[in-house]
CSV table of C-alpha atoms in Angstrom, one decimal:
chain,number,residue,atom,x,y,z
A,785,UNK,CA,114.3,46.9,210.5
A,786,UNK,CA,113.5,47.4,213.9
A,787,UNK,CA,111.1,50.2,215.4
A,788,UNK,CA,113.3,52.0,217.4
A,789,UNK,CA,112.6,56.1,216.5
A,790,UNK,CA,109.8,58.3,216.6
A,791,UNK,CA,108.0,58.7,214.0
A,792,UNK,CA,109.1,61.8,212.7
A,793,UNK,CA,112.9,60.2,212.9
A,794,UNK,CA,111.1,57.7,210.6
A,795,UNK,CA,109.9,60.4,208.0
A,796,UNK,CA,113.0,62.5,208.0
A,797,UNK,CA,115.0,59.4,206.8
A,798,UNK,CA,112.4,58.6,204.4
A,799,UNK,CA,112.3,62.0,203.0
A,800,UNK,CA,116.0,62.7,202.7
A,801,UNK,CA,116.4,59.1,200.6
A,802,UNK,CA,113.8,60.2,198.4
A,803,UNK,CA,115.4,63.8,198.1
A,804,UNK,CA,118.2,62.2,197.9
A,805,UNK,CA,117.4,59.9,194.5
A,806,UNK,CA,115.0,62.7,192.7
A,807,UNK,CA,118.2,65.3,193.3
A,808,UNK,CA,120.2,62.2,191.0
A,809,UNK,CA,117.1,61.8,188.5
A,810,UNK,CA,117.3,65.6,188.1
A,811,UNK,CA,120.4,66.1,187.1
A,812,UNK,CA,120.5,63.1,185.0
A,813,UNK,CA,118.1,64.8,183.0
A,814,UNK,CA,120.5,67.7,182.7
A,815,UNK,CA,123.3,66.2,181.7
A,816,UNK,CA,121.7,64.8,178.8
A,817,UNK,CA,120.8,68.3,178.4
A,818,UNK,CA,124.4,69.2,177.9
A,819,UNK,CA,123.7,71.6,181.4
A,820,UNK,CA,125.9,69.3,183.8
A,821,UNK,CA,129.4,70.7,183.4
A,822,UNK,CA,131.3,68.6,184.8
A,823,UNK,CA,130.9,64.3,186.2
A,824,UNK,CA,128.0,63.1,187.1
A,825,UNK,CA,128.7,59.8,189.8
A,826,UNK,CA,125.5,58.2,190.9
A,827,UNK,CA,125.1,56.7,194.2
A,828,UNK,CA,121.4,54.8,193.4
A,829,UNK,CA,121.1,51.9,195.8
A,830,UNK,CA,123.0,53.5,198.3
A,831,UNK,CA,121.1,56.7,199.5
A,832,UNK,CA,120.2,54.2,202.9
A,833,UNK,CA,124.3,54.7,204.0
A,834,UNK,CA,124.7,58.6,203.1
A,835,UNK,CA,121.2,59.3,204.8
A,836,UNK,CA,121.5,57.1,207.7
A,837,UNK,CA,124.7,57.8,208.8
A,838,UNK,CA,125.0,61.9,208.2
A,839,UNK,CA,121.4,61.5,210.0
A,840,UNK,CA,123.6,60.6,213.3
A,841,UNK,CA,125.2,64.0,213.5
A,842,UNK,CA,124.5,66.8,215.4
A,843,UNK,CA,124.4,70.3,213.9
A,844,UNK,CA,128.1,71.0,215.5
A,845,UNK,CA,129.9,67.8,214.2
A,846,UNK,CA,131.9,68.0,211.2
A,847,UNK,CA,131.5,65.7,207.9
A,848,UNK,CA,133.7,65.2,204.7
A,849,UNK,CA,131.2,63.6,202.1
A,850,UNK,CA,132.7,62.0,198.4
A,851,UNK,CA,131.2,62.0,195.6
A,852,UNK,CA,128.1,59.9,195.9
A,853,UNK,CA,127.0,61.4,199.3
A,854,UNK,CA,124.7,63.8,198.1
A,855,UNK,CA,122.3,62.7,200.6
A,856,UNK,CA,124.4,63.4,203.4
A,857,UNK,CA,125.1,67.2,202.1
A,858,UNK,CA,121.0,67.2,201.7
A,859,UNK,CA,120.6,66.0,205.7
A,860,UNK,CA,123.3,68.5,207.0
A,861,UNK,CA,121.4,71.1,205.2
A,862,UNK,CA,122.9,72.1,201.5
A,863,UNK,CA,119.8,73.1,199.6
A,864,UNK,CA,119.5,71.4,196.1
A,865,UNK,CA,120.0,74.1,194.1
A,866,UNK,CA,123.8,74.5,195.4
A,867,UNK,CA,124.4,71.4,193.9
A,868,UNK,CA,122.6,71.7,190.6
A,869,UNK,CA,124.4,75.2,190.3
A,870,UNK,CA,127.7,73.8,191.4
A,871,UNK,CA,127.5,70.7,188.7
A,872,UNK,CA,126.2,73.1,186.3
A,873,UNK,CA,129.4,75.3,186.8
A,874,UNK,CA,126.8,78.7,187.2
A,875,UNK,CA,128.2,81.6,188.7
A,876,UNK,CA,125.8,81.1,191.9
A,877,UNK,CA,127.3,77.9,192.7
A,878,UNK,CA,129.3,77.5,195.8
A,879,UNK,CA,132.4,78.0,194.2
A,880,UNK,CA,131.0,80.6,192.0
A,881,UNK,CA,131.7,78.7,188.7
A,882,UNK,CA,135.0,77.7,189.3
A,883,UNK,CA,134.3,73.4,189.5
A,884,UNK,CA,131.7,71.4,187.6
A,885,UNK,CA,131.5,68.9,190.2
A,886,UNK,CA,130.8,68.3,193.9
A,887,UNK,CA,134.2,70.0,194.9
A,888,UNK,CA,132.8,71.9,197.4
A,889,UNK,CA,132.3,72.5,201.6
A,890,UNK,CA,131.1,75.0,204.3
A,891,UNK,CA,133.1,75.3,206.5
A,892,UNK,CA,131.9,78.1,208.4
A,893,UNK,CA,128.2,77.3,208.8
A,894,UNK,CA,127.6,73.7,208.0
A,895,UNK,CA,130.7,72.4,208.8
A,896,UNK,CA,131.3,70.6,205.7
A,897,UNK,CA,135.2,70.4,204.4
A,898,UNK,CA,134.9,70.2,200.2
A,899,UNK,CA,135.7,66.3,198.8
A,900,UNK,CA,139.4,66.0,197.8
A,901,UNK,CA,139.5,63.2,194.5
A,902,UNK,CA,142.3,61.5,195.7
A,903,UNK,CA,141.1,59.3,197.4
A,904,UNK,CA,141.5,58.7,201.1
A,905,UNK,CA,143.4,61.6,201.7
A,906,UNK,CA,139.7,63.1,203.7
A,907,UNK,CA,140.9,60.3,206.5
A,908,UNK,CA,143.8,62.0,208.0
A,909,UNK,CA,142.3,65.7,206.8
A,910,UNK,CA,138.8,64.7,209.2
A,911,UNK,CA,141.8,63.1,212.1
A,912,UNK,CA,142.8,66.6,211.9
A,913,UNK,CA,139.7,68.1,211.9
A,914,UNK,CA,138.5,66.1,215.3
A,915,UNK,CA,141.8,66.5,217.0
A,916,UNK,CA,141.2,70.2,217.0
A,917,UNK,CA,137.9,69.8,217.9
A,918,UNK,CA,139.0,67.9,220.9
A,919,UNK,CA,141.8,70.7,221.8
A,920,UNK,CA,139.3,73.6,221.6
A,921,UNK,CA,136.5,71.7,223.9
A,922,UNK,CA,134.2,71.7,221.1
A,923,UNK,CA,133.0,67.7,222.3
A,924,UNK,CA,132.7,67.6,218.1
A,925,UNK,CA,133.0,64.0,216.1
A,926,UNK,CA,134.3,64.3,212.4
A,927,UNK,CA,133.1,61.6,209.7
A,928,UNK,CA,134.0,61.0,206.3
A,929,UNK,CA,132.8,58.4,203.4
A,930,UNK,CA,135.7,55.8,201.5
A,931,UNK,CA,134.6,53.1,199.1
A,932,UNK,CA,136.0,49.5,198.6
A,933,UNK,CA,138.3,51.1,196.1
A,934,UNK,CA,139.5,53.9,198.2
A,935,UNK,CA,140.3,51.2,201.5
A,936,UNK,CA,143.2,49.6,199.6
A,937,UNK,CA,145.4,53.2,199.1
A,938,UNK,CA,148.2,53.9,201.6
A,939,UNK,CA,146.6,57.1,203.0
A,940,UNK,CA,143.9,55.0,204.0
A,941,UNK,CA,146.0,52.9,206.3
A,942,UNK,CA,148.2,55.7,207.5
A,943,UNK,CA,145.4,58.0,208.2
A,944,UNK,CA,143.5,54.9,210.5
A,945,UNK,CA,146.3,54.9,212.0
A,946,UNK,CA,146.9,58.1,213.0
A,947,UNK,CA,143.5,58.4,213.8
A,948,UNK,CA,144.1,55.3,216.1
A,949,UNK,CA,147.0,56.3,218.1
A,950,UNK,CA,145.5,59.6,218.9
A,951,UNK,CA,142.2,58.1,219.9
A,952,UNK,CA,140.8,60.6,217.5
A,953,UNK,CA,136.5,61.0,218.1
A,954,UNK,CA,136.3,60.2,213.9
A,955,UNK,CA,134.0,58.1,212.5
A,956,UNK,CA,135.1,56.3,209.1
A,957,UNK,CA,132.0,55.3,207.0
A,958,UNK,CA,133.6,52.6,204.2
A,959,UNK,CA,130.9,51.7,201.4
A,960,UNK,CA,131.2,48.3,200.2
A,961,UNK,CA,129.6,48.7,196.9
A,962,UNK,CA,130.8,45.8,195.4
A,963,UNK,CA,132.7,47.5,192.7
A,964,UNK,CA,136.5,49.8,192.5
A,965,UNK,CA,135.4,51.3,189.1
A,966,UNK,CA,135.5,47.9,187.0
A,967,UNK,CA,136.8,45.9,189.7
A,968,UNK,CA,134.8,43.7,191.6
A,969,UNK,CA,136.1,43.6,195.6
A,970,UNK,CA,137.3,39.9,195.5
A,971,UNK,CA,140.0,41.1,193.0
A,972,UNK,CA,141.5,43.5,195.0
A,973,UNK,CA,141.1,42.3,198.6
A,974,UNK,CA,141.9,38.8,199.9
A,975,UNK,CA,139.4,39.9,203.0
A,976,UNK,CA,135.6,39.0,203.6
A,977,UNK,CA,135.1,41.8,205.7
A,978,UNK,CA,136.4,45.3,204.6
A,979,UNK,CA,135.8,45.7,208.6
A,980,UNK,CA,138.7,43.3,210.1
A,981,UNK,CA,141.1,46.3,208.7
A,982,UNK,CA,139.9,48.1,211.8
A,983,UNK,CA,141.6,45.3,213.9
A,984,UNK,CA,144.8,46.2,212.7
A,985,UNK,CA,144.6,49.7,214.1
A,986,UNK,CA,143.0,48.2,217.8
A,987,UNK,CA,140.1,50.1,216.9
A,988,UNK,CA,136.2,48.8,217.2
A,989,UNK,CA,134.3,48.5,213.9
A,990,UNK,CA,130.9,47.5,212.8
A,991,UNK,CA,129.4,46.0,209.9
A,992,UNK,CA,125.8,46.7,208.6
A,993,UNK,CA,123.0,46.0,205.7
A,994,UNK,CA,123.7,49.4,203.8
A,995,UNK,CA,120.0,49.0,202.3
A,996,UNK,CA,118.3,49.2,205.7
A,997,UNK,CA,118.6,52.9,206.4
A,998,UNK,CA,117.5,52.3,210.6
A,999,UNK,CA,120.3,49.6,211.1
A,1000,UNK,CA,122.6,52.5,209.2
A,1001,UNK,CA,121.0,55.7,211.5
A,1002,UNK,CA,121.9,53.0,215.0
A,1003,UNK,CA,125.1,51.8,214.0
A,1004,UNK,CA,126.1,55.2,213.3
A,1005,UNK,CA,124.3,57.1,216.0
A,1006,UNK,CA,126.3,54.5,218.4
A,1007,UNK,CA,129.6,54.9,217.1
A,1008,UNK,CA,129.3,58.6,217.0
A,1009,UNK,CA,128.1,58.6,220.8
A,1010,UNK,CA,131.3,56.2,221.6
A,1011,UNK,CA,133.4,58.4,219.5
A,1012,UNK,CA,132.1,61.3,221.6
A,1013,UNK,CA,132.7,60.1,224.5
A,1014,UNK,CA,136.0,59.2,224.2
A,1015,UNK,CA,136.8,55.8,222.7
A,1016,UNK,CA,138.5,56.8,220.0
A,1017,UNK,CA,137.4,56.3,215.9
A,1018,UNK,CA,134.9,53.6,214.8
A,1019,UNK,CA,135.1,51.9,211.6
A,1020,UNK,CA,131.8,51.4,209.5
A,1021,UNK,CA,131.6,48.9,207.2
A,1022,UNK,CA,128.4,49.4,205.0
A,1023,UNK,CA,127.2,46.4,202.5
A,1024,UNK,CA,125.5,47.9,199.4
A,1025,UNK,CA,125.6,47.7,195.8
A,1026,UNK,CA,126.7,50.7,192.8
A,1027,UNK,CA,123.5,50.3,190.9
A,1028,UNK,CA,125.1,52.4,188.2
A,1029,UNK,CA,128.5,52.6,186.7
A,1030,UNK,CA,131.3,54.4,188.1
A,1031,UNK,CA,129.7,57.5,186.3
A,1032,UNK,CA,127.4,58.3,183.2
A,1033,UNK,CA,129.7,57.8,181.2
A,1034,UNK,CA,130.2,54.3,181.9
A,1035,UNK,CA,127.2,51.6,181.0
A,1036,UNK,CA,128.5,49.2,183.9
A,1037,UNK,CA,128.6,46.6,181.5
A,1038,UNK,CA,131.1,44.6,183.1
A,1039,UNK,CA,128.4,43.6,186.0
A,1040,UNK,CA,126.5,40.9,185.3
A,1041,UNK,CA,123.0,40.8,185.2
A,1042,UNK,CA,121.8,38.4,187.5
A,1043,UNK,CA,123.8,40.8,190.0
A,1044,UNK,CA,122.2,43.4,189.3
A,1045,UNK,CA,118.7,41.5,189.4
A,1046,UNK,CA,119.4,40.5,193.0
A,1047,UNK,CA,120.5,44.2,194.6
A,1048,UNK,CA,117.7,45.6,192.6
A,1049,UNK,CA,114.8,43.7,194.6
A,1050,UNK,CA,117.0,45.2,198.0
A,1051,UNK,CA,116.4,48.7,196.6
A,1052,UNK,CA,116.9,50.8,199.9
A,1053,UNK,CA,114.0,52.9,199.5
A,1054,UNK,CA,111.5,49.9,198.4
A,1055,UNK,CA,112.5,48.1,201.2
A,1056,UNK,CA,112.1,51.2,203.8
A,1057,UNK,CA,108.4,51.9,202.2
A,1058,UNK,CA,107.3,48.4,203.2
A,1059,UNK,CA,108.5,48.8,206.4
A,1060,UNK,CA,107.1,52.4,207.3
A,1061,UNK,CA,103.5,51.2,205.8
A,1062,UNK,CA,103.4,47.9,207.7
A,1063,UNK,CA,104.3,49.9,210.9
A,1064,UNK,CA,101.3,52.2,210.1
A,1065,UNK,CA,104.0,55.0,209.8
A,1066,UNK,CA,103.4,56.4,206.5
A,1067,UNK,CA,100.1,55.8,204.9
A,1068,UNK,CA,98.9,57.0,201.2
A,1069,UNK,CA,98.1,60.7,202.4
A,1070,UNK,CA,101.8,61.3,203.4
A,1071,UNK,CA,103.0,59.4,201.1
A,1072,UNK,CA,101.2,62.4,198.6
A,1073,UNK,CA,102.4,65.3,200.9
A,1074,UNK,CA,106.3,63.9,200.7
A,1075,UNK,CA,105.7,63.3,197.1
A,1076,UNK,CA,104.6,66.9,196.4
A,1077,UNK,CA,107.0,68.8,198.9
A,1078,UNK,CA,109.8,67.5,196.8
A,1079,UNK,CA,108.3,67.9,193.5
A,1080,UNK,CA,107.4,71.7,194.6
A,1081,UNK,CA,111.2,71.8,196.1
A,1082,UNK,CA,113.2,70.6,193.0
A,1083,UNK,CA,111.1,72.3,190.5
A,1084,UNK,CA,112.2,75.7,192.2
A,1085,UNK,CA,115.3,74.9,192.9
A,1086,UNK,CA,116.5,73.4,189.2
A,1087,UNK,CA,114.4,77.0,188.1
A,1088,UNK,CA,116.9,78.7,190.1
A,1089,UNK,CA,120.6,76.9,188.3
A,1090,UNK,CA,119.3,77.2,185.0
A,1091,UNK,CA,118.1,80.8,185.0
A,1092,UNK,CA,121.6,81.9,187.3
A,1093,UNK,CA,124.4,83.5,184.8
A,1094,UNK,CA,127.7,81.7,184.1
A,1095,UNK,CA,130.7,83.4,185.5
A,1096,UNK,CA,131.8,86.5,183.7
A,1097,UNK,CA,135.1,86.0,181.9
A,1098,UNK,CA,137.2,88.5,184.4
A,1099,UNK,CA,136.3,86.1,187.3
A,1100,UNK,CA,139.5,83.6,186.2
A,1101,UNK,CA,141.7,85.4,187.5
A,1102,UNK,CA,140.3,85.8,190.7
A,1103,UNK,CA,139.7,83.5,193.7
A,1104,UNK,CA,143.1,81.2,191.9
A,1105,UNK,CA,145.1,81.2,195.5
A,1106,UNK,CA,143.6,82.1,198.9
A,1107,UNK,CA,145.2,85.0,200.4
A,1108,UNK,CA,144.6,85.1,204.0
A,1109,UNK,CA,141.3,87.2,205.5
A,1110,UNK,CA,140.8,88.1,202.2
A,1111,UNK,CA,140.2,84.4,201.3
A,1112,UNK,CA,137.9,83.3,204.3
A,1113,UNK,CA,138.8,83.9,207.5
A,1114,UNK,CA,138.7,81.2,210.3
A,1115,UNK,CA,139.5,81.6,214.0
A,1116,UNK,CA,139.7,78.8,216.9
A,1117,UNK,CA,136.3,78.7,218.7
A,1118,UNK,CA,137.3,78.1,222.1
A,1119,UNK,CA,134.6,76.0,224.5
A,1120,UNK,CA,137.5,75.5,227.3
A,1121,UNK,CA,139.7,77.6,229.4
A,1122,UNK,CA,143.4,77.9,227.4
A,1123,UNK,CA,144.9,77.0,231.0
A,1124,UNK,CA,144.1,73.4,230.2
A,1125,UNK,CA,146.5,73.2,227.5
A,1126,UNK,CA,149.2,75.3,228.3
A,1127,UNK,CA,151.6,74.1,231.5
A,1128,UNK,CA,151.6,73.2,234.3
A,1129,UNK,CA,148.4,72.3,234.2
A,1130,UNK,CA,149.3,70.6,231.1
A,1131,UNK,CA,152.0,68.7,232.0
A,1132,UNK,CA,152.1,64.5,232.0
A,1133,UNK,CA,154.2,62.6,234.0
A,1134,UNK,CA,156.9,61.2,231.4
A,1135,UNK,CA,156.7,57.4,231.7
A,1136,UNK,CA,159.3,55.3,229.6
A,1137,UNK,CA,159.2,51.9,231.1
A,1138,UNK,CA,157.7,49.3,229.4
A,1139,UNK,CA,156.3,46.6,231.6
A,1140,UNK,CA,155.9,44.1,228.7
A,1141,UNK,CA,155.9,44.3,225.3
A,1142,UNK,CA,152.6,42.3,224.4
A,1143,UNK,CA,152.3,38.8,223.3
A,1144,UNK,CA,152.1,37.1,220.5
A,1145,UNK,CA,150.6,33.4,219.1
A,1146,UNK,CA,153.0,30.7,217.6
A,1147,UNK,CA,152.2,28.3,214.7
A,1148,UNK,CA,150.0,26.0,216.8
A,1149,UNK,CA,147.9,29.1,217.7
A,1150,UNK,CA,148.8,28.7,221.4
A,1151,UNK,CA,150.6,32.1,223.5
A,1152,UNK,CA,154.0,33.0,222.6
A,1153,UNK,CA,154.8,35.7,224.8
A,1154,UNK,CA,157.3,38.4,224.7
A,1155,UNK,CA,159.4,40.1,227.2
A,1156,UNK,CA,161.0,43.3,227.0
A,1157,UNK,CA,164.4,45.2,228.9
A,1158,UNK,CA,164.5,43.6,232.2
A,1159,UNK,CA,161.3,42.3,232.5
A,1160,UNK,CA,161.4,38.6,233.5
A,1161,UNK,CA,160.5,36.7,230.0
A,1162,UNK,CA,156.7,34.2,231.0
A,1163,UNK,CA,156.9,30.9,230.2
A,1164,UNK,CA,155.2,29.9,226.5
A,1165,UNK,CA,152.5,27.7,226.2
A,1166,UNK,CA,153.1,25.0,224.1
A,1167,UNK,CA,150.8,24.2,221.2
A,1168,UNK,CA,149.8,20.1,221.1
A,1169,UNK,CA,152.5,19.8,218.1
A,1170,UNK,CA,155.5,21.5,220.3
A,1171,UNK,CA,154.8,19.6,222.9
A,1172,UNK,CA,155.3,16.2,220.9
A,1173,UNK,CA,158.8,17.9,219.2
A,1174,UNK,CA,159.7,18.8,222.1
A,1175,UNK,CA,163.0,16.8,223.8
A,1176,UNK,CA,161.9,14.5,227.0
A,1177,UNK,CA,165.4,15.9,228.5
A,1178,UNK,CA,167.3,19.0,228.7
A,1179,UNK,CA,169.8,19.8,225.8
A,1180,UNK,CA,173.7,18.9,227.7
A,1181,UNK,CA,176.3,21.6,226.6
A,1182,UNK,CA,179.1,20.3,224.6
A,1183,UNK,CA,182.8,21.7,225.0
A,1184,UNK,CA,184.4,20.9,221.7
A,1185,UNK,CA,188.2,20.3,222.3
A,1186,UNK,CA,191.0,21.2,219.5
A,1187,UNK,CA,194.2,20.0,218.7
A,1188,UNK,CA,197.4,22.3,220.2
A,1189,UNK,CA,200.7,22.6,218.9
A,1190,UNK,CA,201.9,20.0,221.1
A,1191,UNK,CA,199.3,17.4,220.1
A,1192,UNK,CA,197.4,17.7,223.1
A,1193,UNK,CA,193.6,18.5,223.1
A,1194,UNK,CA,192.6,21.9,224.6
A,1195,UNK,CA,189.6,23.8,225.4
A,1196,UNK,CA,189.4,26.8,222.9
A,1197,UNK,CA,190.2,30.1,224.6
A,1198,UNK,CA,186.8,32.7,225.1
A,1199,UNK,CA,186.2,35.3,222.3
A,1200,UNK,CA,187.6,37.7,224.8
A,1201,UNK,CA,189.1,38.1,227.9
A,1202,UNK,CA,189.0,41.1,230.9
A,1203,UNK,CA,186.2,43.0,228.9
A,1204,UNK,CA,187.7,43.0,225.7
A,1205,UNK,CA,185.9,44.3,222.4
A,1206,UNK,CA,184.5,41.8,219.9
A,1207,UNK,CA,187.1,43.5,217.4
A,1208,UNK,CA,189.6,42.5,220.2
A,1209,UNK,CA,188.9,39.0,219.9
A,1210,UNK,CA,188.6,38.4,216.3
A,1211,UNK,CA,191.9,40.1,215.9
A,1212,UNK,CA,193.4,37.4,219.2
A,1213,UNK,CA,191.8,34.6,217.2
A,1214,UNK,CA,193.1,35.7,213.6
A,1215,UNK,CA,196.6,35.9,215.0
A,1216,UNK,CA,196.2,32.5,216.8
A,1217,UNK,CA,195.3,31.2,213.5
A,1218,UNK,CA,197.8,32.7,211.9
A,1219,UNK,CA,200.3,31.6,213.8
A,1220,UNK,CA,199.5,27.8,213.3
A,1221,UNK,CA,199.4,27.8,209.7
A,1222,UNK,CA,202.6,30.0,209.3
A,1223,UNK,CA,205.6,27.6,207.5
A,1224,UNK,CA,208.4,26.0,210.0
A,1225,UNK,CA,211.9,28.1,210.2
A,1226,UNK,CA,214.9,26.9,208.7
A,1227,UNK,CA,217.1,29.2,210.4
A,1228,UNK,CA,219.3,30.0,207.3
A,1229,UNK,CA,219.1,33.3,206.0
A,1230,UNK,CA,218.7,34.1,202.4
């Protein structure tokens, strides 16, 4: 960890991971309560990648978190008790009762669009989401969150690629956790970095400690400033560990221990203490005042959820299917003249021609390149093995002669004469051969 911000930039990510994990210990506590209606997916060793990244956004960007991003909905400004009310399936819960988990968004205030469970479907949603962006002027960048797990469906590679060919400003966050449910990452992915996917797509990626929150907050903050200004969507590739199982109903017993052991001394929020005390940033005294502002904030807020009503019976049928205005009503925010984007003024030059079609590498890793149309094909570089196989003089063309009907050798007529068809020819060579083969006349008549 470097020091880099101020030193209120320090506290804020301090506080929000320690929000962050006593929001978690909270509602653990409630759902051995029976209160938590719905799943309950821990993200404990991980609150450094939520925090730090989410942390990189300004108030106008747009963010789709998953289900262990709980920090990030606490740094974009989601007050706890919308998410103890919504896992506790309360009436005053964002979706008024209608999902026990964290199904939900803001989309007019916070700009947050609600987590969809299959996973990776969010990457071409959030494409979407920062196209428009781009279109209205807005100078928005969109992020969302996919696990290990989640970076092996098709939608993740077909949204990256979208996102890639229309130099989308999106910014992928992919949590290496170690685990897909049950599965450790090894099994499912012949790769050591989750991050050389992004090369696929020709778009830039990073990989980072997940449990050192400032290297999280700068490689995000720079990849949303390149995304910003143009360059297109950044991949993320965060290291951490799932210091839980895949939820509370699973003991995680398929880790093994020593595991475990080792990503628990790299706790993200042990390690960020040390730092902020050896850099004289946060001493016992605010330490105390953090300690008691969240104490003071969670005890209100958990007050709140389990003293708010449970949605009255004659609420299911309402709210089932979104009928226009009456729904929510949303309406393009325009930050540039409409001129830009409607012709002339919109109009590009339609360019076909392809001046080359890229190159490639042969076997002996040397260039094979590769022309295209009328383009004059380069000459390949030959790797040290070619060269050896390679013949010390040019290959000599060989006529092959054939026997006529008269005994005497000839050259075999071409495929086709005067611009005839390939059909054409096959049928002159079929009838040639015909011909040959046919048996000798006897010129009596039967």
């Amino acid at each position: 960890m470097k020091k880099e911000l101020t030193r209120q930039q320090y506290l804020d990510l301090y506080y929000y991971m320690r929000l962050n994990r006593a929001v978690e210990d909270t509602m653990v506590k409630l759902f051995r309560q029976n209160k938590i209606v719905g799943g309950l997916y821990s993200s404990e060793g991980q609150e450094g990648i939520s925090v730090g990244t989410a942390y990189a956004l300004e108030k106008k960007d747009w963010m789709a978190p998953m289900i262990r991003n709980i920090g990030a909905l606490l740094v974009k400004g989601v007050p706890p008790r919308d998410i103890f009310t919504q896992h506790m399936a309360k009436y005053t819960s964002p979706t008024r009762g209608k999902d026990g988990t964290s199904h939900f968004g803001d989309l007019e205030n916070l700009h947050i669009v609600s987590p969809i469970s299959m996973l990776g479907d969010l990457i071409p949603v959030m494409t979407g989401v920062a196209m428009a962006g781009r279109y209205l002027g807005q100078k928005i960048v969109a992020m969302t969150w996919i696990g290990d797990g989640g970076s092996s469906t098709g939608v993740f590679h077909e949204g990256l690629n979208f996102a890639a060919s229309q130099k989308a400003p999106f910014v992928l966050i992919l949590e290496n956790n170690q685990w897909a449910y049950s599965t450790p990452v090894k099994r499912q992915v012949p790769v050591k970095d989750l991050a050389d996917r992004a090369k696929s797509y020709g778009i830039a990626s990073y990989i980072v400690d997940g449990n050192d929150v400032v290297a999280v907050y700068s490689t995000a903050k720079e990849a949303v400033d390149r995304a910003r200004a143009g360059e297109g969507p950044i991949l993320i590739e965060a290291k951490s560990m799932r210091m839980r199982g895949h939820a509370q109903h699973d003991p995680a017993e398929y880790v093994p221990k020593e595991m475990f052991e080792y990503w628990k001394a790299r706790d993200p929020i042990v390690l960020y203490e040390k730092f902020l005390t050896g850099e004289k940033l946060l001493d016992a005294k605010s330490k105390k005042e953090i300690d008691e502002r969240i104490e003071t904030l969670l005890t209100k807020e958990r007050d709140f959820a389990e003293n708010s009503p449970m949605p009255p019976a004659e609420f299911a049928n309402e709210g089932v299917y979104c009928a226009g205005d009456e729904c929510h009503k949303i309406e393009p925010k325009w930050e540039r003249s409409q001129a830009e984007v409607i012709p002339p003024r919109s109009s590009i030059a339609a360019v076909w021609s392809v001046e080359g079609f890229g190159e490639g590498r042969g076997s002996a890793g040397k260039n094979a390149p590769i022309h295209f149309g009328d383009t004059t094909p380069a000459s390949p570089e030959l790797g040290e093995n070619e060269s050896k196989l390679a013949p010390k003089t040019p290959a000599k063309t060989v006529v092959k002669k054939v026997a006529g009907s008269n005994g005497k050798s000839k050259t075999p007529a071409p495929a086709a004469k005067n611009g005839a068809s390939r059909k054409e020819a096959a049928h002159q060579m079929a009838a040639r051969v015909a011909k040959k083969s046919a048996p000798a006349s006897t010129g009596k008549r039967r």
